[in-house]
PDB file of C-alpha atoms in Angstrom:
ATOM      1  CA  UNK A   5       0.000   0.000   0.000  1.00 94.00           C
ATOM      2  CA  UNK A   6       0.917   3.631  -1.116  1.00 97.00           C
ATOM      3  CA  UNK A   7       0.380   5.698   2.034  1.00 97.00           C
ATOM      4  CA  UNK A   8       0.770   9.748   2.408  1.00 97.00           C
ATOM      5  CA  UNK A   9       0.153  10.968   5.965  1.00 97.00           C
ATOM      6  CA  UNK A  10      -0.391  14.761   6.000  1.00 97.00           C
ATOM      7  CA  UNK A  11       2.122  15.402   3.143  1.00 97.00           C
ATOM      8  CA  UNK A  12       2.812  18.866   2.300  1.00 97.00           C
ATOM      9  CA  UNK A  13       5.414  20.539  -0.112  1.00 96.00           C
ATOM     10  CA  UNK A  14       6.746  23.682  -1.469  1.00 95.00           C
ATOM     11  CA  UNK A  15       9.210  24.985  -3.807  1.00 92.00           C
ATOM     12  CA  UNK A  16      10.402  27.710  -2.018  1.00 89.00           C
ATOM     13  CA  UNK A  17       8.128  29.924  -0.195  1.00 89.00           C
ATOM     14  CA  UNK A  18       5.284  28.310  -3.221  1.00 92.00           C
ATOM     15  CA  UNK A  19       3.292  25.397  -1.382  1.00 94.00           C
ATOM     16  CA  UNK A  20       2.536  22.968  -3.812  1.00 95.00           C
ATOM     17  CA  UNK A  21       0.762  19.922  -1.545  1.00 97.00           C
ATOM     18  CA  UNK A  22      -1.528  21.334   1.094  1.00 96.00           C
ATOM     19  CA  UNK A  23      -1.478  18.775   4.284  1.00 95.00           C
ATOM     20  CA  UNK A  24      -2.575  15.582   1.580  1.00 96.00           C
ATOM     21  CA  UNK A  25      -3.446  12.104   3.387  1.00 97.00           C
ATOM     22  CA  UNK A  26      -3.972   9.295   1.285  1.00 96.00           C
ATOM     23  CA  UNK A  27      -4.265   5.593   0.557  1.00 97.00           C
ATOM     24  CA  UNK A  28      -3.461   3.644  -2.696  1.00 97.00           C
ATOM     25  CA  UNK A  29      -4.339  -0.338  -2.499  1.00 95.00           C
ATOM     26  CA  UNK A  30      -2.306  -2.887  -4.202  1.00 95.00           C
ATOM     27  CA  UNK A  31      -4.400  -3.786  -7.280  1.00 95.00           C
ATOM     28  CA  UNK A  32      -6.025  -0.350  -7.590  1.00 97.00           C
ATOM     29  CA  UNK A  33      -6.086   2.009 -11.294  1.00 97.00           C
ATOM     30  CA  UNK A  34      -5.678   4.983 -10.094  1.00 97.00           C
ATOM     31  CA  UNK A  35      -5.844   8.263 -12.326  1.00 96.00           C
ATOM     32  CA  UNK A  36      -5.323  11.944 -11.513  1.00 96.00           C
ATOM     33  CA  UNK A  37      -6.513  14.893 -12.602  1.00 95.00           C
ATOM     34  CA  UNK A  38      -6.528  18.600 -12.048  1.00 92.00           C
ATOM     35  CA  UNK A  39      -5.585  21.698 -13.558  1.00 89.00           C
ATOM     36  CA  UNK A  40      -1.255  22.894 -14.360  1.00 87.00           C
ATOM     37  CA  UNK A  41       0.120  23.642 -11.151  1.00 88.00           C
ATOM     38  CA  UNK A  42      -2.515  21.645  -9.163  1.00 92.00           C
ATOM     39  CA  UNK A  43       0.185  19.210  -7.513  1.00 93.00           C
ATOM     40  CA  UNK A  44      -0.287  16.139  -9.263  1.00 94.00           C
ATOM     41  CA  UNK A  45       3.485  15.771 -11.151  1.00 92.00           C
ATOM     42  CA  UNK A  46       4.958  16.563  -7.448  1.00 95.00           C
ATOM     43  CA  UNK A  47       2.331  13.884  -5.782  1.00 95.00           C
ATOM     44  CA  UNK A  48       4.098  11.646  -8.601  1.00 93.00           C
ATOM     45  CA  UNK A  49       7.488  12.257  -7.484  1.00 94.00           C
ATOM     46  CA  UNK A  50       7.001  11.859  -3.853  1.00 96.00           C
ATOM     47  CA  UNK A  51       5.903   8.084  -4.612  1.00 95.00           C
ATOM     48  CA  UNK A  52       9.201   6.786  -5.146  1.00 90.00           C
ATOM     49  CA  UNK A  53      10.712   9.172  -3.057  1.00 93.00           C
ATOM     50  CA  UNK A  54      12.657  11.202  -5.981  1.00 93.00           C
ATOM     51  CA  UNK A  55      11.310  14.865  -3.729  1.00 94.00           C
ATOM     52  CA  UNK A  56      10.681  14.215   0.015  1.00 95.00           C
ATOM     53  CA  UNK A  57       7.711  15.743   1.614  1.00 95.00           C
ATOM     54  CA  UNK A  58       8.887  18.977   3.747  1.00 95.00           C
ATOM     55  CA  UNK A  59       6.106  17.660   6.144  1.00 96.00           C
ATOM     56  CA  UNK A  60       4.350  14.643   6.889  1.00 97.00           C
ATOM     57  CA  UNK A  61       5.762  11.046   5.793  1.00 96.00           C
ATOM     58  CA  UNK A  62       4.809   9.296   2.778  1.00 97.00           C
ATOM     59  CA  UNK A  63       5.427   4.983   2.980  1.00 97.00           C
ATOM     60  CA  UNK A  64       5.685   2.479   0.545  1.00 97.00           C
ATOM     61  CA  UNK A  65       4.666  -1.059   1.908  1.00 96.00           C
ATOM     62  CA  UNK A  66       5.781   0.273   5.512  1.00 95.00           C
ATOM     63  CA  UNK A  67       8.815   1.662   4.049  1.00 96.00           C
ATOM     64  CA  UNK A  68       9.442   5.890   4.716  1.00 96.00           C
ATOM     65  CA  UNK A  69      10.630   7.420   1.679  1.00 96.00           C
ATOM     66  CA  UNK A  70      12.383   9.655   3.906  1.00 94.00           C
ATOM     67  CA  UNK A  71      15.036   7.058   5.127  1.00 95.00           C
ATOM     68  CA  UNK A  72      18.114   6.907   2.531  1.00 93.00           C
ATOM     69  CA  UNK A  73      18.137   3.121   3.538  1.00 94.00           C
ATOM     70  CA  UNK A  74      14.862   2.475   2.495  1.00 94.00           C
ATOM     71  CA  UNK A  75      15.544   4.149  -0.784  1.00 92.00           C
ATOM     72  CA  UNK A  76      16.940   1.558  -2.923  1.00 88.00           C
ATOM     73  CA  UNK A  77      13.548  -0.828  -2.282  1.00 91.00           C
ATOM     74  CA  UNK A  78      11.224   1.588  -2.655  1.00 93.00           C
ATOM     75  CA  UNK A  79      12.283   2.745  -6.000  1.00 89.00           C
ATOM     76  CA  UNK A  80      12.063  -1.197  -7.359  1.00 89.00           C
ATOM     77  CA  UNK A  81       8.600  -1.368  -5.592  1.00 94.00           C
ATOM     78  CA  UNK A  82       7.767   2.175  -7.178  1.00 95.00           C
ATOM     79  CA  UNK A  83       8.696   2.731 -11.203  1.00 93.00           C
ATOM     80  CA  UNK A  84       7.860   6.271 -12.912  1.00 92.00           C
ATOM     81  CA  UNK A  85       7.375   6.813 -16.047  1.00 92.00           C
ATOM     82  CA  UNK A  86       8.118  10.725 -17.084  1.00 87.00           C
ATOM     83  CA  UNK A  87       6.208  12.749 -19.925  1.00 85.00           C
ATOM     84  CA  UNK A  88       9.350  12.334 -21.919  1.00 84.00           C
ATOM     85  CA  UNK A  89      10.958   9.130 -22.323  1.00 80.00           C
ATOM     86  CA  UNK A  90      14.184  10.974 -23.823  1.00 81.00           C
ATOM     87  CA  UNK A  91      14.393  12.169 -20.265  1.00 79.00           C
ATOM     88  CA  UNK A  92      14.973   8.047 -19.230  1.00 77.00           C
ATOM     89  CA  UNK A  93      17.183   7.312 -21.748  1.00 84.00           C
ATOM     90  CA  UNK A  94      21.400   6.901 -20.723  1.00 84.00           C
ATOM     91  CA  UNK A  95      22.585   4.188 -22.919  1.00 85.00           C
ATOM     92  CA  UNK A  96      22.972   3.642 -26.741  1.00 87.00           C
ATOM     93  CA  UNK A  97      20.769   0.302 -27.433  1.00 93.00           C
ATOM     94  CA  UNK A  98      17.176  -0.596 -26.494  1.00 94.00           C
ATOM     95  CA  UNK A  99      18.613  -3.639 -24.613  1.00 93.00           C
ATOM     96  CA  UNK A 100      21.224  -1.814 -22.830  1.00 92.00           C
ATOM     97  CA  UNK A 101      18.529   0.385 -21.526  1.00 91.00           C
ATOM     98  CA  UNK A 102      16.495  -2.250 -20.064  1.00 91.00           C
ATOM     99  CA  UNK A 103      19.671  -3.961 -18.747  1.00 91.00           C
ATOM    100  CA  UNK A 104      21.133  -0.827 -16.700  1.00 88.00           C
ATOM    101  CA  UNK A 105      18.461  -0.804 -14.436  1.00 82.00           C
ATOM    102  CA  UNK A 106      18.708  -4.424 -13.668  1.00 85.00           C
ATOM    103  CA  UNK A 107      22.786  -3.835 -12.570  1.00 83.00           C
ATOM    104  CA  UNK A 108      22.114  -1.008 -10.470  1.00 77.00           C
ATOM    105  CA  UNK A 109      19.850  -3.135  -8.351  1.00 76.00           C
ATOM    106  CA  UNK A 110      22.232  -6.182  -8.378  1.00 77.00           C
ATOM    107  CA  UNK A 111      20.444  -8.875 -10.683  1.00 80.00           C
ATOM    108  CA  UNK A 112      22.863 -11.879 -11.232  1.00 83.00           C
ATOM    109  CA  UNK A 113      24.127 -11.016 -15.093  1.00 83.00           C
ATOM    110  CA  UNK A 114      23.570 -14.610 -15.958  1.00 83.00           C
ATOM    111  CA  UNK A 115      19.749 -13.920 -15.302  1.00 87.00           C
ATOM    112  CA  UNK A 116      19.969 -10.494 -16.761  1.00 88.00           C
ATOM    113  CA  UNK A 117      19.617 -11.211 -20.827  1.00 90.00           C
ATOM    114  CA  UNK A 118      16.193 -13.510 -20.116  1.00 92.00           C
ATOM    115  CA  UNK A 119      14.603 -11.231 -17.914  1.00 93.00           C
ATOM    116  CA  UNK A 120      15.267  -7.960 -20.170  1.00 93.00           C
ATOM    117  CA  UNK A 121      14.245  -9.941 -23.393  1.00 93.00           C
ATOM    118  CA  UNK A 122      11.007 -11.364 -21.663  1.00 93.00           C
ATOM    119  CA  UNK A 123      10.553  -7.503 -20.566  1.00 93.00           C
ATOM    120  CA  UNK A 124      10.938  -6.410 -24.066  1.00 94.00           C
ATOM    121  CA  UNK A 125       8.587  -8.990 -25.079  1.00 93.00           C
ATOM    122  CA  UNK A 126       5.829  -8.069 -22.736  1.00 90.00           C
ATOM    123  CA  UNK A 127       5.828  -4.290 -24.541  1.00 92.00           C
ATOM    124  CA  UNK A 128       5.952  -6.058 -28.013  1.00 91.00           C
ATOM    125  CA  UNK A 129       9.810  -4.277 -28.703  1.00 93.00           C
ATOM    126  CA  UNK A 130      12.035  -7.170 -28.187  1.00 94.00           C
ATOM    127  CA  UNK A 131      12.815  -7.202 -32.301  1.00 94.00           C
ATOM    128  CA  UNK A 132      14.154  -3.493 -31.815  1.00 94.00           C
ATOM    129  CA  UNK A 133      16.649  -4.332 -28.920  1.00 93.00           C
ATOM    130  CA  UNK A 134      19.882  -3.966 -30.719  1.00 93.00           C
ATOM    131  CA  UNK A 135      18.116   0.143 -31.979  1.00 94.00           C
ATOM    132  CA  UNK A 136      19.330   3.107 -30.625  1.00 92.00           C
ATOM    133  CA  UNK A 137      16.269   4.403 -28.140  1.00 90.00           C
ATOM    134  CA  UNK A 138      16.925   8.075 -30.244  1.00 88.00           C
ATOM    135  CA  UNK A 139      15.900   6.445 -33.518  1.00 91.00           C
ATOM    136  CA  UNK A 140      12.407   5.176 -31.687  1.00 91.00           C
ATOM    137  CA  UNK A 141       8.857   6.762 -32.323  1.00 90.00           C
ATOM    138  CA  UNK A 142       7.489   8.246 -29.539  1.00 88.00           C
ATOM    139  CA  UNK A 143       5.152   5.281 -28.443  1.00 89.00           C
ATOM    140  CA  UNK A 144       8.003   3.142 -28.676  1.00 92.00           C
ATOM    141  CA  UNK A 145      10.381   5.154 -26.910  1.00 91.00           C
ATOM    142  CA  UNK A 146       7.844   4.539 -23.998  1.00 90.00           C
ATOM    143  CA  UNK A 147       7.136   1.375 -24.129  1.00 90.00           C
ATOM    144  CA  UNK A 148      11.129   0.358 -24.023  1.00 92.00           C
ATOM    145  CA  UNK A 149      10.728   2.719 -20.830  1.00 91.00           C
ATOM    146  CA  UNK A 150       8.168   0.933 -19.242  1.00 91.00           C
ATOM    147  CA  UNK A 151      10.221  -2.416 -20.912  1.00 92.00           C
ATOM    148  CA  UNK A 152      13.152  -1.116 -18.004  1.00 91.00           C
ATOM    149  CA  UNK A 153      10.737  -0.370 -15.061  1.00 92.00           C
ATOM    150  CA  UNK A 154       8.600  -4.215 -15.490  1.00 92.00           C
ATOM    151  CA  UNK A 155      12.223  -5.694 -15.418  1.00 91.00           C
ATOM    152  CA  UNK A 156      12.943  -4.767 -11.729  1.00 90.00           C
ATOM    153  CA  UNK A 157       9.146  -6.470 -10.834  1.00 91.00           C
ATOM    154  CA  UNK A 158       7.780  -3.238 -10.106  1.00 93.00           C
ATOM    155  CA  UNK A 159       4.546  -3.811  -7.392  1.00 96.00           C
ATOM    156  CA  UNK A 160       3.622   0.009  -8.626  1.00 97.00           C
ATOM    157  CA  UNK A 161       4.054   1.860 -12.009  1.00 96.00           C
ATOM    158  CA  UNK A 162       3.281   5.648 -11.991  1.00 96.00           C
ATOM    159  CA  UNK A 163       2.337   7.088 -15.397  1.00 95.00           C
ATOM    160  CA  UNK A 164       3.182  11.140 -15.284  1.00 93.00           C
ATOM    161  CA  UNK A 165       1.597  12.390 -18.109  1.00 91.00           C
ATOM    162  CA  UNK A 166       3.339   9.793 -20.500  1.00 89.00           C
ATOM    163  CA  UNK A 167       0.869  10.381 -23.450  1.00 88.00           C
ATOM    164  CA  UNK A 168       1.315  13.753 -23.657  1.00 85.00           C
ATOM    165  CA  UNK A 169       3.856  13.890 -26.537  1.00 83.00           C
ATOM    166  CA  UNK A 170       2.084  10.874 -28.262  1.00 86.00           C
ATOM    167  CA  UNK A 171      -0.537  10.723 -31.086  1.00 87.00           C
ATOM    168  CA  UNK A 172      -3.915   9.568 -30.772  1.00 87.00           C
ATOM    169  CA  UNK A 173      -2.532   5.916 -32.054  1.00 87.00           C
ATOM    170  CA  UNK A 174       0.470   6.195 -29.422  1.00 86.00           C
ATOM    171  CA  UNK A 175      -2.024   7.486 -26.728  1.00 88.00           C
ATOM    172  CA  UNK A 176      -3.824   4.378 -27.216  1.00 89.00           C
ATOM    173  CA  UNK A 177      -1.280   1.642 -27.530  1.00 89.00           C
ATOM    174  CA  UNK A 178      -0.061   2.865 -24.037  1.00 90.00           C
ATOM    175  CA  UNK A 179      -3.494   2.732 -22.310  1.00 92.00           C
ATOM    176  CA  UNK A 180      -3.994  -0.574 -23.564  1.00 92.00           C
ATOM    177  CA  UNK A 181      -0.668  -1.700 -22.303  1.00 91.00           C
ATOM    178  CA  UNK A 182      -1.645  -0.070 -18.844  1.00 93.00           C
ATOM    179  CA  UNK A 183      -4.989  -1.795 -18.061  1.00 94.00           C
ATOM    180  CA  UNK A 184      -3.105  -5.184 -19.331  1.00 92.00           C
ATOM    181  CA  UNK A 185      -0.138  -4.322 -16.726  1.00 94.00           C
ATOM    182  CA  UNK A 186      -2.978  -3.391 -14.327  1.00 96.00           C
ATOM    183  CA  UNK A 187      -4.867  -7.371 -15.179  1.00 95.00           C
ATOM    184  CA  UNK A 188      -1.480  -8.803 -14.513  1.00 93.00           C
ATOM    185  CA  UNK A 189      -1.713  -7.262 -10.991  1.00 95.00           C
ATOM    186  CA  UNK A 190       0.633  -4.200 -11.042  1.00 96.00           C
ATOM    187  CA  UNK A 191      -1.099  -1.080  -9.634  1.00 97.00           C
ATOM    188  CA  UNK A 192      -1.422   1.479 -11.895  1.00 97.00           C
ATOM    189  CA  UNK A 193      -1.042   5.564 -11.376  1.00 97.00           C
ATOM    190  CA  UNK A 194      -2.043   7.649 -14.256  1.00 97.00           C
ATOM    191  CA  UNK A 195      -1.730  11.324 -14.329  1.00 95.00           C
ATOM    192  CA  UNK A 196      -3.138  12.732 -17.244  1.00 93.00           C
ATOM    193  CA  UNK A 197      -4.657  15.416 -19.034  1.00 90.00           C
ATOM    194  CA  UNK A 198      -6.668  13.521 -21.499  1.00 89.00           C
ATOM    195  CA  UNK A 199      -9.865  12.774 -19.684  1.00 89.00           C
ATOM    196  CA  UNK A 200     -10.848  10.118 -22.363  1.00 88.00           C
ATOM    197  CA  UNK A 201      -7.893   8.000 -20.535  1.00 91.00           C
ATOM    198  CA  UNK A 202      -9.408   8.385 -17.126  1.00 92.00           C
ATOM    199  CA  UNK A 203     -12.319   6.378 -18.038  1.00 90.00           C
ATOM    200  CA  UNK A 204     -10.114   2.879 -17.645  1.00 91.00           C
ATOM    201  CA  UNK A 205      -9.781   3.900 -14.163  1.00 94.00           C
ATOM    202  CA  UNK A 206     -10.959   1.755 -11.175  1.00 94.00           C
ATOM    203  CA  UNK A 207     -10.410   5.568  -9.188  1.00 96.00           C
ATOM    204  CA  UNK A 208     -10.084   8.643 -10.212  1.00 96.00           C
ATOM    205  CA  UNK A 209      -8.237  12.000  -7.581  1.00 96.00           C
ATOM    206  CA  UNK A 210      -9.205  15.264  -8.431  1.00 96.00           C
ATOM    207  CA  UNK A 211      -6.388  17.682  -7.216  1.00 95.00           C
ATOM    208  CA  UNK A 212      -6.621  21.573  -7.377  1.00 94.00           C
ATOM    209  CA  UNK A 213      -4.275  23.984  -5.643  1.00 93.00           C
ATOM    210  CA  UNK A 214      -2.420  21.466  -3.907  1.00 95.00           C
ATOM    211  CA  UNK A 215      -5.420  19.523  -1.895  1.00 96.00           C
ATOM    212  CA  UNK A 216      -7.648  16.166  -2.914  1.00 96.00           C
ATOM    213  CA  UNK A 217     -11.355  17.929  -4.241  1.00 95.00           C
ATOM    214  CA  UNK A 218     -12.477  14.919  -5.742  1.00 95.00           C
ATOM    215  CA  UNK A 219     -12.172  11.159  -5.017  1.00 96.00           C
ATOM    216  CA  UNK A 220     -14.095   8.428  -6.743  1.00 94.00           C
ATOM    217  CA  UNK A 221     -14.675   6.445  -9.955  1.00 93.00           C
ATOM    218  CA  UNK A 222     -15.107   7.670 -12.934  1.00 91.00           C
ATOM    219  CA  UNK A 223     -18.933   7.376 -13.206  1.00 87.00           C
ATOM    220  CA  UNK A 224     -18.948   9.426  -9.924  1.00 90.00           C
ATOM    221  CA  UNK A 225     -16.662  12.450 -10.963  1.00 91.00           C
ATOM    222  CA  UNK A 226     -17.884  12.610 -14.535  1.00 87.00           C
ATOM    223  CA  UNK A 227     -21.870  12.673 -13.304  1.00 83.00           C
ATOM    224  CA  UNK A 228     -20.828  15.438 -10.759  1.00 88.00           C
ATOM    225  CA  UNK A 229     -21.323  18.684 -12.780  1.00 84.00           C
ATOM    226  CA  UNK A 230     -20.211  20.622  -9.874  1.00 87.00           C
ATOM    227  CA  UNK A 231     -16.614  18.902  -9.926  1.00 90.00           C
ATOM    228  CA  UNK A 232     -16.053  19.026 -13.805  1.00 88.00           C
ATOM    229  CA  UNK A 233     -17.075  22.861 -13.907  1.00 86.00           C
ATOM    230  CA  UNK A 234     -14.977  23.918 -10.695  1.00 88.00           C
ATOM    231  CA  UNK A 235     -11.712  22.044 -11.369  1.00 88.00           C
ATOM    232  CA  UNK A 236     -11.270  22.354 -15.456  1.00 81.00           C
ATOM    233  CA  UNK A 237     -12.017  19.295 -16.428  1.00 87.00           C
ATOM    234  CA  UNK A 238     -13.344  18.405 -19.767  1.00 85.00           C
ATOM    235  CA  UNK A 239     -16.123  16.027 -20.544  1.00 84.00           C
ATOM    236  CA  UNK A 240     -15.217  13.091 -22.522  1.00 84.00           C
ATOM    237  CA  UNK A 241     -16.747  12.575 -25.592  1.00 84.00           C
ATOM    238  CA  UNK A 242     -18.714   9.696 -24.439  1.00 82.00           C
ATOM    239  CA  UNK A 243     -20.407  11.464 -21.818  1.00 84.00           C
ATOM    240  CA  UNK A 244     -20.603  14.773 -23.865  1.00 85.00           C
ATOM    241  CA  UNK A 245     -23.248  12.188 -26.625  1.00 86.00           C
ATOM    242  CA  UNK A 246     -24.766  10.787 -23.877  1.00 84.00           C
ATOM    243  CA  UNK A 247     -25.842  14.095 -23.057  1.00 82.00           C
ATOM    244  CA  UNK A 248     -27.025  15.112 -25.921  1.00 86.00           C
ATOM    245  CA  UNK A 249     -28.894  11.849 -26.162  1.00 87.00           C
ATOM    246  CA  UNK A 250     -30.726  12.779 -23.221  1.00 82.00           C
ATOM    247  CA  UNK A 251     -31.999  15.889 -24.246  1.00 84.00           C
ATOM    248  CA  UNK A 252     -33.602  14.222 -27.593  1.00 87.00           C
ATOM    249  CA  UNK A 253     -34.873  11.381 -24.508  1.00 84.00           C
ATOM    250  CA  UNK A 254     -33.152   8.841 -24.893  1.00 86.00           C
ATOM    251  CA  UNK A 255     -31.541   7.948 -21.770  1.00 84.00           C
ATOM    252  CA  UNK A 256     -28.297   5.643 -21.929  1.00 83.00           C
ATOM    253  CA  UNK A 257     -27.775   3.823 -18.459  1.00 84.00           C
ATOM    254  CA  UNK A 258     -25.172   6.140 -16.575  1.00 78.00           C
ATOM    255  CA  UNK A 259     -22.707   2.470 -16.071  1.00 77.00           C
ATOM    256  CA  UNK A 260     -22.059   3.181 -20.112  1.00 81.00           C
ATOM    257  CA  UNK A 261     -18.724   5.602 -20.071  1.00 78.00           C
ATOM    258  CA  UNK A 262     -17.478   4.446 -23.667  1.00 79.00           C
ATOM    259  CA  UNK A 263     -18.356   5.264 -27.293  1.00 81.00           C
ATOM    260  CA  UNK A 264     -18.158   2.083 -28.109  1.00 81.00           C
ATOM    261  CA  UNK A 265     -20.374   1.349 -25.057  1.00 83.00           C
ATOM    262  CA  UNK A 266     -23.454   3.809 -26.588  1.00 85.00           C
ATOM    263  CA  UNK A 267     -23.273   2.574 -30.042  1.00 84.00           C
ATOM    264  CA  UNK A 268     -23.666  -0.859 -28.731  1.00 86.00           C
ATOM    265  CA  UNK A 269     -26.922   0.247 -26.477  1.00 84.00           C
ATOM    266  CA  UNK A 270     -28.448   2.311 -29.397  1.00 85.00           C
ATOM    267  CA  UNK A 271     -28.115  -0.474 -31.457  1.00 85.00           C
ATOM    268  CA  UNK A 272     -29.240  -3.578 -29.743  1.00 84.00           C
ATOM    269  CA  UNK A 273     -31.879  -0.665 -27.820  1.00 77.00           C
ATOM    270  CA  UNK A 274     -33.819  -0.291 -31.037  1.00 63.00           C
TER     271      UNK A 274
END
């Protein structure tokens, strides 16, 4: 379990994270969402204890991120994923890259080749492992980063905003990847600004000025009108039809967040 006790932060005299207590079960999807400057990239780094919390404690399966001995555990429990995968990237091959992370936590080299390729496997980029990461798309430059966090058997993957730089394709092939991680029993945090991609969620945090406005799945935010207007947050599509649906009366069941979800009900409604 993910656990913030009264965290708060600041750079400098700005305070970012306004007293924040929190839980995160093993097993749980958990997206958040806000508006710039609301907290969420900084929540995101005081997971895996990359920024320390100027007050409060923040623990990791028991573990304080605070303690430099704990360190080394929690950031194999705790992978993040960054906006920009270039960011990640130290070493001139795709299998190099997955394999630098697996010596800096000690993994016996003679295991080291199987579990990167089976890594590389898992995010379908095991035929590009002799590429330089430069030459990569986008999408793929992020899945070879995820490749390097699932080969240290993460318990936890944070997602900050890694499908901003992507296309609509790329977006995709990275949320599907997520909710099969998430199947496979890795808990999943998204932070995102696409509110189509929140709608995978099993839970979704609403942040805004550095405190927790909004907590609760998907149906539950998106249905609150209140929550959507005062924080920024954009309809998704779906919902957006579904809306205009009800005005002409017809009245798709609120459990339906998908498009794909409303074109099946209109058709098999009629």
């Amino acid at each position: 379990m993910l656990s913030f006790d009264n965290v708060s932060f600041a750079y400098g005299q700005h305070l970012v994270l306004k007293n924040i207590s929190l839980q995160i079960n093993e097993g749980e999807f958990l997206t958040i969402v806000g508006p710039n400057g609301s907290g969420k990239s900084t929540l995101s780094k005081l997971v895996n204890g990359l920024i320390q919390p100027h007050l409060g404690q923040v623990l990791v399966d028991g573990l304080m991120t605070q303690k430099p001995k704990s360190l080394r555990e929690i950031r194999r429990l705790v992978g993040l994923i960054f906006q920009n995968p270039d960011d990640q990237f130290i070493t001139t091959t795709v299998f190099d890259e997955v394999i630098f992370g697996l010596e800096n936590i000690g993994v016996d080299p003679d295991n080291m080749k199987l579990i990167a390729e089976d890594a590389l496997k898992k995010v379908d980029m095991l035929s590009y492992k002799g590429v330089e990461p430069h030459k990569l798309s986008g999408g793929q430059k992020q899945r070879v980063a995820i490749a390097a966090i699932l080969a240290m058997k993460p318990k936890y993957i944070v997602f900050d905003e890694s499908t901003a730089m992507l296309d609509p394709e790329g977006r995709q092939n990275i949320i599907t990847l997520m909710q099969q991680l998430h199947t496979e029993g890795i808990t999943i945090i998204h932070i995102t600004h696409h509110m189509e991609e929140v709608l995978v969620a099993t839970r979704v945090l609403v942040l805004k000025d550095g405190l927790i406005v909004a907590d609760g799945t998907p149906s539950a935010i998106f249905h609150n009108s209140s929550v959507i207007e005062s924080n920024e947050l954009e309809m998704p599509l779906a919902l957006k039809l579904k809306q205009c649906l009800r005005s002409t009366g017809i009245k798709v069941p609120e459990q339906i967040m998908t498009l794909e979800g409303v074109v099946d009900y209109l058709w098999t409604s009629n």
